[in-house]
Short mmCIF file of C-alpha atoms in Angstrom, two decimals:
data_model
loop_
_atom_site.label_atom_id
_atom_site.label_comp_id
_atom_site.label_asym_id
_atom_site.label_seq_id
_atom_site.Cartn_x
_atom_site.Cartn_y
_atom_site.Cartn_z
CA UNK S 1376 -17.29 -83.18 210.89
CA UNK S 1377 -14.12 -84.00 212.77
CA UNK S 1378 -13.19 -82.90 216.26
CA UNK S 1379 -10.35 -83.47 218.70
CA UNK S 1380 -11.15 -84.55 222.25
CA UNK S 1381 -9.08 -85.03 225.39
CA UNK S 1382 -10.58 -87.00 228.27
CA UNK S 1383 -8.96 -86.39 231.67
CA UNK S 1384 -8.47 -89.31 234.08
CA UNK S 1385 -11.37 -88.06 236.25
CA UNK S 1386 -13.87 -89.01 233.55
CA UNK S 1387 -13.51 -92.64 234.61
CA UNK S 1388 -14.98 -91.75 238.01
CA UNK S 1389 -17.67 -89.18 237.22
CA UNK S 1390 -19.03 -86.97 234.43
CA UNK S 1391 -16.77 -83.99 233.79
CA UNK S 1392 -17.34 -80.45 232.49
CA UNK S 1393 -16.25 -79.50 228.97
CA UNK S 1394 -14.13 -76.66 227.61
CA UNK S 1395 -14.85 -76.07 223.92
CA UNK S 1396 -11.92 -74.60 222.03
CA UNK S 1397 -12.46 -72.77 218.74
CA UNK S 1398 -9.39 -72.40 216.55
CA UNK S 1399 -8.43 -69.67 214.14
CA UNK S 1400 -8.13 -69.27 210.37
CA UNK S 1401 -6.55 -72.21 208.50
CA UNK S 1402 -6.69 -74.48 211.54
CA UNK S 1403 -8.26 -77.91 211.80
CA UNK S 1404 -9.32 -79.90 214.86
CA UNK S 1405 -5.64 -80.82 215.34
CA UNK S 1406 -3.80 -77.54 216.02
CA UNK S 1407 -4.93 -76.94 219.58
CA UNK S 1408 -4.49 -80.55 220.65
CA UNK S 1409 -1.00 -80.72 219.14
CA UNK S 1410 0.44 -77.34 220.02
CA UNK S 1411 -1.25 -75.77 223.06
CA UNK S 1412 0.03 -78.15 225.75
CA UNK S 1413 -3.42 -77.91 227.37
CA UNK S 1414 -3.83 -81.55 228.34
CA UNK S 1415 -1.79 -81.40 231.54
CA UNK S 1416 -3.95 -78.57 232.90
CA UNK S 1417 -7.13 -80.31 231.84
CA UNK S 1418 -5.91 -83.41 233.68
CA UNK S 1419 -5.19 -81.36 236.81
CA UNK S 1420 -8.65 -79.81 236.84
CA UNK S 1421 -10.72 -82.70 235.48
CA UNK S 1422 -11.89 -80.86 232.38
CA UNK S 1423 -12.71 -82.46 229.01
CA UNK S 1424 -11.26 -80.56 226.03
CA UNK S 1425 -13.14 -80.52 222.72
CA UNK S 1426 -11.70 -78.84 219.63
CA UNK S 1427 -13.95 -78.80 216.55
CA UNK S 1428 -12.71 -78.15 213.03
CA UNK S 1429 -13.01 -74.55 211.81
CA UNK S 1430 -15.44 -75.23 208.94
CA UNK S 1431 -17.26 -77.95 207.08
CA UNK S 1432 -14.92 -79.91 204.81
CA UNK S 1433 -14.95 -82.04 201.72
CA UNK S 1434 -15.11 -81.87 197.93
CA UNK S 1435 -18.89 -81.30 198.02
CA UNK S 1436 -18.55 -78.30 200.34
CA UNK S 1437 -18.24 -74.78 198.94
CA UNK S 1438 -14.79 -73.23 199.16
CA UNK S 1439 -12.69 -70.33 197.94
CA UNK S 1440 -9.47 -72.12 197.13
CA UNK S 1441 -7.62 -68.85 196.55
CA UNK S 1442 -8.34 -67.53 200.09
CA UNK S 1443 -7.11 -68.73 203.45
CA UNK S 1444 -9.68 -66.47 205.09
CA UNK S 1445 -12.89 -67.58 203.36
CA UNK S 1446 -14.49 -70.99 202.89
CA UNK S 1447 -12.93 -74.17 204.19
CA UNK S 1448 -10.80 -73.46 207.26
CA UNK S 1449 -12.57 -70.12 207.77
CA UNK S 1450 -16.18 -70.76 208.84
CA UNK S 1451 -16.20 -67.78 211.22
CA UNK S 1452 -18.65 -69.59 213.53
CA UNK S 1453 -21.75 -68.13 211.88
CA UNK S 1454 -24.79 -69.64 210.15
CA UNK S 1455 -24.39 -68.55 206.54
CA UNK S 1456 -27.47 -67.27 204.71
CA UNK S 1457 -26.00 -66.70 201.23
CA UNK S 1458 -25.36 -69.22 198.49
CA UNK S 1459 -23.23 -71.20 197.98
CA UNK S 1460 -22.27 -71.06 201.67
CA UNK S 1461 -25.69 -71.54 203.25
CA UNK S 1462 -25.84 -75.23 202.33
CA UNK S 1463 -23.11 -76.32 204.74
CA UNK S 1464 -21.67 -73.35 206.63
CA UNK S 1465 -23.63 -73.55 209.90
CA UNK S 1466 -20.72 -73.64 212.32
CA UNK S 1467 -22.64 -71.67 214.95
CA UNK S 1468 -25.40 -74.27 215.26
CA UNK S 1469 -22.79 -77.01 215.19
CA UNK S 1470 -20.66 -75.54 217.97
CA UNK S 1471 -23.53 -74.40 220.21
CA UNK S 1472 -25.99 -77.28 219.75
CA UNK S 1473 -25.01 -80.33 217.73
CA UNK S 1474 -21.52 -80.90 219.08
CA UNK S 1475 -22.37 -80.51 222.80
CA UNK S 1476 -25.33 -82.88 222.35
CA UNK S 1477 -22.99 -85.47 220.91
CA UNK S 1478 -20.28 -84.94 223.54
CA UNK S 1479 -22.71 -85.04 226.45
CA UNK S 1480 -24.36 -88.22 225.14
CA UNK S 1481 -21.23 -90.23 224.37
CA UNK S 1482 -18.14 -89.04 226.27
CA UNK S 1483 -18.87 -88.92 229.99
CA UNK S 1484 -19.47 -85.17 229.96
CA UNK S 1485 -21.88 -83.35 232.19
CA UNK S 1486 -23.71 -80.25 230.98
CA UNK S 1487 -21.31 -77.69 232.46
CA UNK S 1488 -19.68 -75.90 229.51
CA UNK S 1489 -17.06 -73.25 228.96
CA UNK S 1490 -15.80 -71.87 225.68
CA UNK S 1491 -12.56 -70.32 224.50
CA UNK S 1492 -10.65 -69.81 221.29
CA UNK S 1493 -8.00 -67.99 219.32
CA UNK S 1494 -8.29 -65.18 216.75
CA UNK S 1495 -11.31 -66.13 214.55
CA UNK S 1496 -12.03 -68.69 217.26
CA UNK S 1497 -11.77 -66.06 219.98
CA UNK S 1498 -14.48 -64.18 218.08
CA UNK S 1499 -16.44 -67.44 217.93
CA UNK S 1500 -16.13 -68.06 221.67
CA UNK S 1501 -17.26 -64.54 222.53
CA UNK S 1502 -20.32 -64.58 220.27
CA UNK S 1503 -21.39 -68.10 221.31
CA UNK S 1504 -21.30 -67.06 224.97
CA UNK S 1505 -22.88 -63.62 224.47
CA UNK S 1506 -25.72 -65.01 222.33
CA UNK S 1507 -26.64 -67.79 224.78
CA UNK S 1508 -27.14 -66.56 228.34
CA UNK S 1509 -26.83 -69.40 230.83
CA UNK S 1510 -25.41 -71.89 228.35
CA UNK S 1511 -21.72 -71.37 229.28
CA UNK S 1512 -20.30 -71.06 232.77
CA UNK S 1513 -17.42 -68.97 231.47
CA UNK S 1514 -15.76 -67.64 228.35
CA UNK S 1515 -12.26 -66.53 227.42
CA UNK S 1516 -10.31 -65.70 224.29
CA UNK S 1517 -6.78 -65.31 222.97
CA UNK S 1518 -6.17 -62.56 220.41
CA UNK S 1519 -9.84 -62.45 219.34
CA UNK S 1520 -11.38 -60.61 216.42
CA UNK S 1521 -13.62 -58.58 218.73
CA UNK S 1522 -15.29 -56.45 216.05
CA UNK S 1523 -15.51 -58.41 212.78
CA UNK S 1524 -17.81 -55.80 211.24
CA UNK S 1525 -15.02 -53.24 211.46
CA UNK S 1526 -11.94 -55.17 210.23
CA UNK S 1527 -10.87 -56.70 206.90
CA UNK S 1528 -11.06 -60.39 207.89
CA UNK S 1529 -14.56 -59.99 209.28
CA UNK S 1530 -15.79 -57.73 206.50
CA UNK S 1531 -14.79 -60.26 203.86
CA UNK S 1532 -16.29 -63.26 205.68
CA UNK S 1533 -19.51 -61.70 206.93
CA UNK S 1534 -20.18 -60.11 203.51
CA UNK S 1535 -19.78 -63.48 201.83
CA UNK S 1536 -21.70 -65.56 204.37
CA UNK S 1537 -24.43 -63.05 205.30
CA UNK S 1538 -24.66 -60.58 202.42
CA UNK S 1539 -23.91 -56.90 202.03
CA UNK S 1540 -26.46 -55.56 204.53
CA UNK S 1541 -24.33 -54.81 207.57
CA UNK S 1542 -27.39 -54.76 209.81
CA UNK S 1543 -27.31 -58.55 209.53
CA UNK S 1544 -23.73 -58.68 210.80
CA UNK S 1545 -24.52 -57.26 214.23
CA UNK S 1546 -25.81 -60.56 215.56
CA UNK S 1547 -22.33 -62.05 214.95
CA UNK S 1548 -20.13 -59.26 216.33
CA UNK S 1549 -18.98 -59.35 219.95
CA UNK S 1550 -18.72 -55.56 220.21
CA UNK S 1551 -22.37 -55.30 219.14
CA UNK S 1552 -23.57 -58.18 221.31
CA UNK S 1553 -21.96 -56.77 224.46
CA UNK S 1554 -24.21 -53.72 224.10
CA UNK S 1555 -27.39 -55.82 224.36
CA UNK S 1556 -26.22 -58.69 226.57
CA UNK S 1557 -28.78 -59.71 229.19
CA UNK S 1558 -26.20 -61.73 231.13
CA UNK S 1559 -23.06 -60.13 232.57
CA UNK S 1560 -20.77 -63.08 231.95
CA UNK S 1561 -17.20 -61.83 232.58
CA UNK S 1562 -14.94 -61.80 229.53
CA UNK S 1563 -11.28 -62.84 229.92
CA UNK S 1564 -9.11 -61.82 226.97
CA UNK S 1565 -5.36 -62.24 226.54
CA UNK S 1566 -3.70 -60.29 223.75
CA UNK S 1567 -0.01 -60.15 222.85
CA UNK S 1568 1.24 -56.62 222.23
CA UNK S 1569 3.66 -57.88 219.57
CA UNK S 1570 0.85 -59.58 217.60
CA UNK S 1571 1.25 -58.90 213.88
CA UNK S 1572 -2.55 -58.61 213.46
CA UNK S 1573 -3.15 -56.38 216.48
CA UNK S 1574 -3.74 -53.04 214.81
CA UNK S 1575 -5.60 -54.00 211.64
CA UNK S 1576 -7.63 -57.12 212.49
CA UNK S 1577 -7.96 -57.46 216.27
CA UNK S 1578 -8.33 -53.98 217.81
CA UNK S 1579 -9.02 -55.05 221.39
CA UNK S 1580 -9.56 -51.43 222.47
CA UNK S 1581 -12.94 -51.60 220.70
CA UNK S 1582 -14.30 -54.17 223.14
CA UNK S 1583 -12.68 -52.35 226.05
CA UNK S 1584 -14.60 -49.25 225.01
CA UNK S 1585 -18.02 -50.92 224.75
CA UNK S 1586 -17.49 -52.80 228.01
CA UNK S 1587 -16.50 -49.57 229.74
CA UNK S 1588 -19.61 -47.91 228.33
CA UNK S 1589 -22.06 -50.66 229.23
CA UNK S 1590 -20.43 -51.88 232.43
CA UNK S 1591 -19.92 -55.36 231.04
CA UNK S 1592 -17.16 -57.08 233.07
CA UNK S 1593 -13.98 -57.50 231.01
CA UNK S 1594 -10.44 -58.47 231.92
CA UNK S 1595 -8.29 -57.53 228.92
CA UNK S 1596 -4.68 -58.47 229.55
CA UNK S 1597 -2.10 -57.03 227.16
CA UNK S 1598 0.82 -59.46 227.35
CA UNK S 1599 4.15 -57.82 226.55
CA UNK S 1600 6.21 -59.30 223.73
CA UNK S 1601 3.85 -62.07 222.69
CA UNK S 1602 2.80 -62.64 219.08
CA UNK S 1603 -0.16 -64.41 217.40
CA UNK S 1604 1.28 -67.94 217.60
CA UNK S 1605 0.43 -71.06 219.58
CA UNK S 1606 3.50 -70.32 221.73
CA UNK S 1607 1.45 -67.44 223.13
CA UNK S 1608 -1.50 -69.75 223.74
CA UNK S 1609 0.67 -72.40 225.38
CA UNK S 1610 2.07 -69.76 227.75
CA UNK S 1611 -1.34 -68.80 229.17
CA UNK S 1612 -3.65 -71.74 228.49
CA UNK S 1613 -3.01 -73.02 232.02
CA UNK S 1614 -4.40 -69.80 233.48
CA UNK S 1615 -7.42 -69.96 231.20
CA UNK S 1616 -8.20 -73.55 232.14
CA UNK S 1617 -7.86 -72.66 235.83
CA UNK S 1618 -10.25 -69.76 235.22
CA UNK S 1619 -12.84 -72.06 233.65
CA UNK S 1620 -12.34 -74.74 236.30
CA UNK S 1621 -13.13 -72.17 238.99
CA UNK S 1622 -16.34 -71.29 237.17
CA UNK S 1623 -17.26 -74.98 237.01
CA UNK S 1624 -16.86 -75.25 240.77
CA UNK S 1625 -18.67 -72.02 241.58
CA UNK W 155 22.09 -75.96 209.72
CA UNK W 156 18.96 -74.84 211.52
CA UNK W 157 18.15 -75.37 215.18
CA UNK W 158 15.37 -74.42 217.59
CA UNK W 159 16.29 -72.79 220.87
CA UNK W 160 14.31 -71.81 223.98
CA UNK W 161 15.89 -69.40 226.46
CA UNK W 162 14.37 -69.46 229.96
CA UNK W 163 13.94 -66.18 231.89
CA UNK W 164 16.90 -67.09 234.14
CA UNK W 165 19.33 -66.59 231.25
CA UNK W 166 18.98 -62.84 231.73
CA UNK W 167 20.56 -63.18 235.18
CA UNK W 168 23.23 -65.84 234.73
CA UNK W 169 24.52 -68.47 232.28
CA UNK W 170 22.24 -71.52 232.20
CA UNK W 171 22.79 -75.22 231.46
CA UNK W 172 21.60 -76.71 228.17
CA UNK W 173 19.45 -79.72 227.34
CA UNK W 174 20.07 -80.89 223.77
CA UNK W 175 17.07 -82.65 222.23
CA UNK W 176 17.54 -84.98 219.27
CA UNK W 177 14.41 -85.69 217.26
CA UNK W 178 13.38 -88.78 215.34
CA UNK W 179 12.97 -89.77 211.70
CA UNK W 180 11.32 -87.16 209.42
CA UNK W 181 11.53 -84.42 212.06
CA UNK W 182 13.12 -81.01 211.73
CA UNK W 183 14.26 -78.56 214.40
CA UNK W 184 10.59 -77.58 214.84
CA UNK W 185 8.78 -80.69 216.09
CA UNK W 186 10.02 -80.71 219.66
CA UNK W 187 9.59 -76.97 220.16
CA UNK W 188 6.06 -77.04 218.74
CA UNK W 189 4.65 -80.24 220.20
CA UNK W 190 6.43 -81.30 223.38
CA UNK W 191 5.24 -78.53 225.71
CA UNK W 192 8.73 -78.51 227.23
CA UNK W 193 9.17 -74.76 227.59
CA UNK W 194 7.22 -74.38 230.83
CA UNK W 195 9.42 -76.98 232.56
CA UNK W 196 12.57 -75.44 231.13
CA UNK W 197 11.39 -72.08 232.50
CA UNK W 198 10.77 -73.60 235.94
CA UNK W 199 14.23 -75.12 236.12
CA UNK W 200 16.25 -72.50 234.24
CA UNK W 201 17.34 -74.81 231.45
CA UNK W 202 18.04 -73.77 227.85
CA UNK W 203 16.52 -76.12 225.26
CA UNK W 204 18.30 -76.70 221.94
CA UNK W 205 16.78 -78.85 219.19
CA UNK W 206 18.94 -79.39 216.09
CA UNK W 207 17.59 -80.58 212.79
CA UNK W 208 17.87 -84.33 212.13
CA UNK W 209 20.21 -84.11 209.12
CA UNK W 210 21.97 -81.73 206.79
CA UNK W 211 19.54 -80.16 204.31
CA UNK W 212 19.48 -78.56 200.90
CA UNK W 213 19.52 -79.34 197.21
CA UNK W 214 23.30 -79.88 197.26
CA UNK W 215 23.03 -82.47 200.05
CA UNK W 216 22.71 -86.19 199.25
CA UNK W 217 19.26 -87.67 199.80
CA UNK W 218 17.14 -90.72 199.12
CA UNK W 219 13.88 -89.07 198.15
CA UNK W 220 12.03 -92.40 198.16
CA UNK W 221 12.86 -93.12 201.82
CA UNK W 222 11.73 -91.40 205.00
CA UNK W 223 14.36 -93.38 206.90
CA UNK W 224 17.51 -92.55 204.91
CA UNK W 225 19.10 -89.28 203.85
CA UNK W 226 17.56 -85.91 204.68
CA UNK W 227 15.53 -86.12 207.89
CA UNK W 228 17.32 -89.33 208.85
CA UNK W 229 20.95 -88.55 209.69
CA UNK W 230 21.07 -91.10 212.52
CA UNK W 231 23.58 -88.95 214.45
CA UNK W 232 26.64 -90.67 212.95
CA UNK W 233 29.61 -89.46 210.92
CA UNK W 234 29.10 -91.11 207.54
CA UNK W 235 32.13 -92.67 205.85
CA UNK W 236 30.57 -93.79 202.56
CA UNK W 237 29.82 -91.74 199.47
CA UNK W 238 27.66 -89.87 198.71
CA UNK W 239 26.83 -89.40 202.40
CA UNK W 240 30.29 -88.68 203.80
CA UNK W 241 30.40 -85.20 202.27
CA UNK W 242 27.73 -83.73 204.57
CA UNK W 243 26.37 -86.36 206.95
CA UNK W 244 28.43 -85.64 210.09
CA UNK W 245 25.59 -85.14 212.56
CA UNK W 246 27.59 -86.67 215.40
CA UNK W 247 30.35 -84.08 215.21
CA UNK W 248 27.74 -81.37 214.77
CA UNK W 249 25.70 -82.38 217.82
CA UNK W 250 28.62 -83.15 220.13
CA UNK W 251 31.06 -80.38 219.14
CA UNK W 252 30.01 -77.69 216.69
CA UNK W 253 26.55 -76.91 218.04
CA UNK W 254 27.54 -76.71 221.74
CA UNK W 255 30.46 -74.45 220.83
CA UNK W 256 28.09 -72.11 219.06
CA UNK W 257 25.44 -72.22 221.82
CA UNK W 258 27.97 -71.65 224.60
CA UNK W 259 29.56 -68.74 222.76
CA UNK W 260 26.41 -66.86 221.77
CA UNK W 261 23.36 -67.72 223.93
CA UNK W 262 24.20 -67.26 227.60
CA UNK W 263 24.82 -70.95 228.14
CA UNK W 264 27.30 -72.39 230.57
CA UNK W 265 29.11 -75.66 229.81
CA UNK W 266 26.77 -77.95 231.76
CA UNK W 267 25.06 -80.18 229.19
CA UNK W 268 22.42 -82.89 229.14
CA UNK W 269 21.08 -84.77 226.16
CA UNK W 270 17.82 -86.49 225.34
CA UNK W 271 15.82 -87.51 222.31
CA UNK W 272 13.11 -89.60 220.73
CA UNK W 273 13.33 -92.77 218.64
CA UNK W 274 16.28 -92.21 216.23
CA UNK W 275 17.07 -89.23 218.48
CA UNK W 276 16.91 -91.42 221.59
CA UNK W 277 19.57 -93.56 219.93
CA UNK W 278 21.51 -90.38 219.21
CA UNK W 279 21.30 -89.16 222.80
CA UNK W 280 22.47 -92.50 224.18
CA UNK W 281 25.46 -92.82 221.86
CA UNK W 282 26.55 -89.20 222.28
CA UNK W 283 26.58 -89.64 226.06
CA UNK W 284 28.16 -93.10 226.07
CA UNK W 285 30.93 -92.10 223.65
CA UNK W 286 31.89 -88.94 225.59
CA UNK W 287 32.51 -89.60 229.27
CA UNK W 288 32.24 -86.40 231.30
CA UNK W 289 30.74 -84.34 228.50
CA UNK W 290 27.10 -84.68 229.61
CA UNK W 291 25.79 -84.42 233.15
CA UNK W 292 22.88 -86.70 232.30
CA UNK W 293 21.13 -88.53 229.47
CA UNK W 294 17.60 -89.75 228.83
CA UNK W 295 15.57 -91.09 225.94
CA UNK W 296 12.01 -91.66 224.80
CA UNK W 297 11.34 -94.80 222.74
CA UNK W 298 14.98 -95.05 221.59
CA UNK W 299 16.43 -97.34 218.95
CA UNK W 300 18.75 -98.99 221.48
CA UNK W 301 20.34 -101.52 219.12
CA UNK W 302 20.45 -100.11 215.59
CA UNK W 303 22.72 -102.93 214.40
CA UNK W 304 19.94 -105.42 215.13
CA UNK W 305 16.83 -103.73 213.69
CA UNK W 306 15.63 -102.73 210.18
CA UNK W 307 15.85 -98.93 210.57
CA UNK W 308 19.39 -99.13 211.91
CA UNK W 309 20.55 -101.80 209.49
CA UNK W 310 19.45 -99.71 206.52
CA UNK W 311 20.99 -96.46 207.78
CA UNK W 312 24.27 -97.80 209.17
CA UNK W 313 24.83 -99.91 206.05
CA UNK W 314 24.36 -96.85 203.85
CA UNK W 315 26.37 -94.41 205.96
CA UNK W 316 29.13 -96.75 207.20
CA UNK W 317 29.27 -99.64 204.75
CA UNK W 318 28.51 -103.36 204.97
CA UNK W 319 31.14 -104.27 207.59
CA UNK W 320 29.11 -104.52 210.77
CA UNK W 321 32.23 -104.21 212.88
CA UNK W 322 32.15 -100.52 212.00
CA UNK W 323 28.62 -100.17 213.34
CA UNK W 324 29.51 -101.02 216.93
CA UNK W 325 30.83 -97.55 217.70
CA UNK W 326 27.34 -96.19 216.94
CA UNK W 327 25.19 -98.72 218.81
CA UNK W 328 24.13 -98.05 222.41
CA UNK W 329 23.91 -101.74 223.27
CA UNK W 330 27.51 -102.18 222.14
CA UNK W 331 28.76 -98.99 223.79
CA UNK W 332 27.26 -99.87 227.17
CA UNK W 333 29.51 -102.93 227.25
CA UNK W 334 32.69 -100.86 227.06
CA UNK W 335 31.58 -97.67 228.83
CA UNK W 336 34.20 -96.24 231.18
CA UNK W 337 31.66 -93.93 232.85
CA UNK W 338 28.57 -95.27 234.63
CA UNK W 339 26.25 -92.44 233.60
CA UNK W 340 22.73 -93.58 234.54
CA UNK W 341 20.37 -94.08 231.58
CA UNK W 342 16.74 -93.00 231.93
CA UNK W 343 14.47 -94.47 229.24
CA UNK W 344 10.69 -94.11 228.86
CA UNK W 345 8.97 -96.49 226.45
CA UNK W 346 5.24 -96.78 225.72
CA UNK W 347 4.00 -100.35 225.69
CA UNK W 348 1.50 -99.53 222.93
CA UNK W 349 4.24 -98.17 220.64
CA UNK W 350 3.74 -99.43 217.09
CA UNK W 351 7.52 -99.78 216.61
CA UNK W 352 8.22 -101.51 219.92
CA UNK W 353 8.79 -105.09 218.80
CA UNK W 354 10.53 -104.63 215.45
CA UNK W 355 12.58 -101.42 215.74
CA UNK W 356 13.01 -100.48 219.41
CA UNK W 357 13.44 -103.67 221.46
CA UNK W 358 14.25 -102.04 224.81
CA UNK W 359 14.82 -105.44 226.43
CA UNK W 360 18.14 -105.57 224.56
CA UNK W 361 19.57 -102.64 226.52
CA UNK W 362 18.04 -103.96 229.73
CA UNK W 363 19.94 -107.20 229.15
CA UNK W 364 23.33 -105.60 228.51
CA UNK W 365 22.90 -103.22 231.45
CA UNK W 366 21.97 -106.13 233.71
CA UNK W 367 25.03 -108.04 232.49
CA UNK W 368 27.49 -105.17 232.87
CA UNK W 369 25.98 -103.45 235.89
CA UNK W 370 25.41 -100.21 233.97
CA UNK W 371 22.70 -98.19 235.77
CA UNK W 372 19.46 -98.10 233.77
CA UNK W 373 15.95 -97.01 234.63
CA UNK W 374 13.71 -98.41 231.88
CA UNK W 375 10.11 -97.37 232.45
CA UNK W 376 7.49 -99.15 230.38
CA UNK W 377 4.56 -96.72 230.26
CA UNK W 378 1.23 -98.48 229.84
CA UNK W 379 -0.95 -97.47 226.90
CA UNK W 380 1.38 -94.88 225.35
CA UNK W 381 2.32 -94.89 221.68
CA UNK W 382 5.22 -93.44 219.65
CA UNK W 383 3.77 -89.91 219.33
CA UNK W 384 4.67 -86.52 220.75
CA UNK W 385 1.66 -86.89 223.07
CA UNK W 386 3.76 -89.51 224.87
CA UNK W 387 6.73 -87.14 225.02
CA UNK W 388 4.60 -84.26 226.28
CA UNK W 389 3.28 -86.49 229.08
CA UNK W 390 6.73 -87.21 230.53
CA UNK W 391 9.02 -84.41 229.33
CA UNK W 392 8.48 -82.60 232.63
CA UNK W 393 9.92 -85.54 234.53
CA UNK W 394 12.89 -85.76 232.17
CA UNK W 395 13.68 -82.06 232.49
CA UNK W 396 13.43 -82.34 236.30
CA UNK W 397 15.82 -85.32 236.07
CA UNK W 398 18.34 -83.30 234.08
CA UNK W 399 17.92 -80.23 236.28
CA UNK W 400 18.78 -82.35 239.32
CA UNK W 401 21.95 -83.51 237.58
CA UNK W 402 22.85 -79.90 236.79
CA UNK W 403 22.56 -79.02 240.48
CA UNK W 404 24.40 -82.11 241.73
#
């Protein structure tokens, strides 16, 4: 597994908290580090940035070469239970357990964690936080797939990785997890209203509705004119890092 | 010809000045816009960013497909005089004349211009400014090829585009142009001291020497630990844009 990491200057003086960033479909560990312009904010706030790849990789790893939205580059941050995926596709365990253990042992990180991501990775950030009360100080997402069970991208991936029984999908769907969350960790979501995937794949009103119903704290910000690109992320990543830095201090 | 452009919010209120960015070998009009994180600084200062491609393009345009440092992606910001290049390779005229005319006519730009660039584009920025007294309010460069006549990249390109007579290269070499400059426009240069091309291709001490000899104002900043990448550019582009913005106000 490959990951990108940015160490702020403060790490030379004391252990620093970590923001895990989960990228979207087709991305590797490079996209966020190259395009988001996040390093300057991480340097200001003394936050380590860690960006894992979006799936296992390699010629011995199962793939669907004809699809950008299944297999390599599209792990969906779940633990797969169906063959051939189950052998390697355990991105959830990797992101929540293995990777933080490695980062905290070898990179001057303390155990304060936050998590964020984009699109498929926004889904990943939300489910990792909702499934692990107390493990993350804060969570945010850009343009997340909030209800994978109800949209084409999620239906395709969850059916392949978990099987046809949709009851098994609920444990990996933020809109389901909000309804049973034992911790009221506030959700910060930014969504461009000119996003080409807004109406078919993202549907942020679905998480607004379940949060309204359950009283789960949510700040859903519809950002006028923005699309699904990293230009959108680069425009607001500073505010997200400030949000997480405040949680680290609190 | 393709170019990238960023319009700051201020352009809706009044015409804004323009910073032209010239990229390095292999780049297109995309690299700077995607990787430099310059937009937030341009928005702060009300500066339009324009990033042209690094050469003419297309199947009818001469190329050396075996070389990353000659032909398409490697125009070197000269007007070629040798065949087959002379037909299309007139990047100097394009950058200095055609492109600003287009930008100032159609994008809410005023006629205040600055120019900067990286590597081959740093060379381009320096020669465009030095050859055109009064045309640019300020100039800066990251990791520029300051003396193309004296290094392998420049020797290969200038020989192909201009012919074997090195007397014809002097008009396209910053270290030569500094010696005859009629305008003392200050040069700001940032150079990483861990740049893999520092000793063979870049040789910033050569421009330091001619500026010392002629009294041309130069601020050459050797930045410890930085390499030739866009991470280096993203670390200091804010200071360069502030530098140009100050010149626009002055």
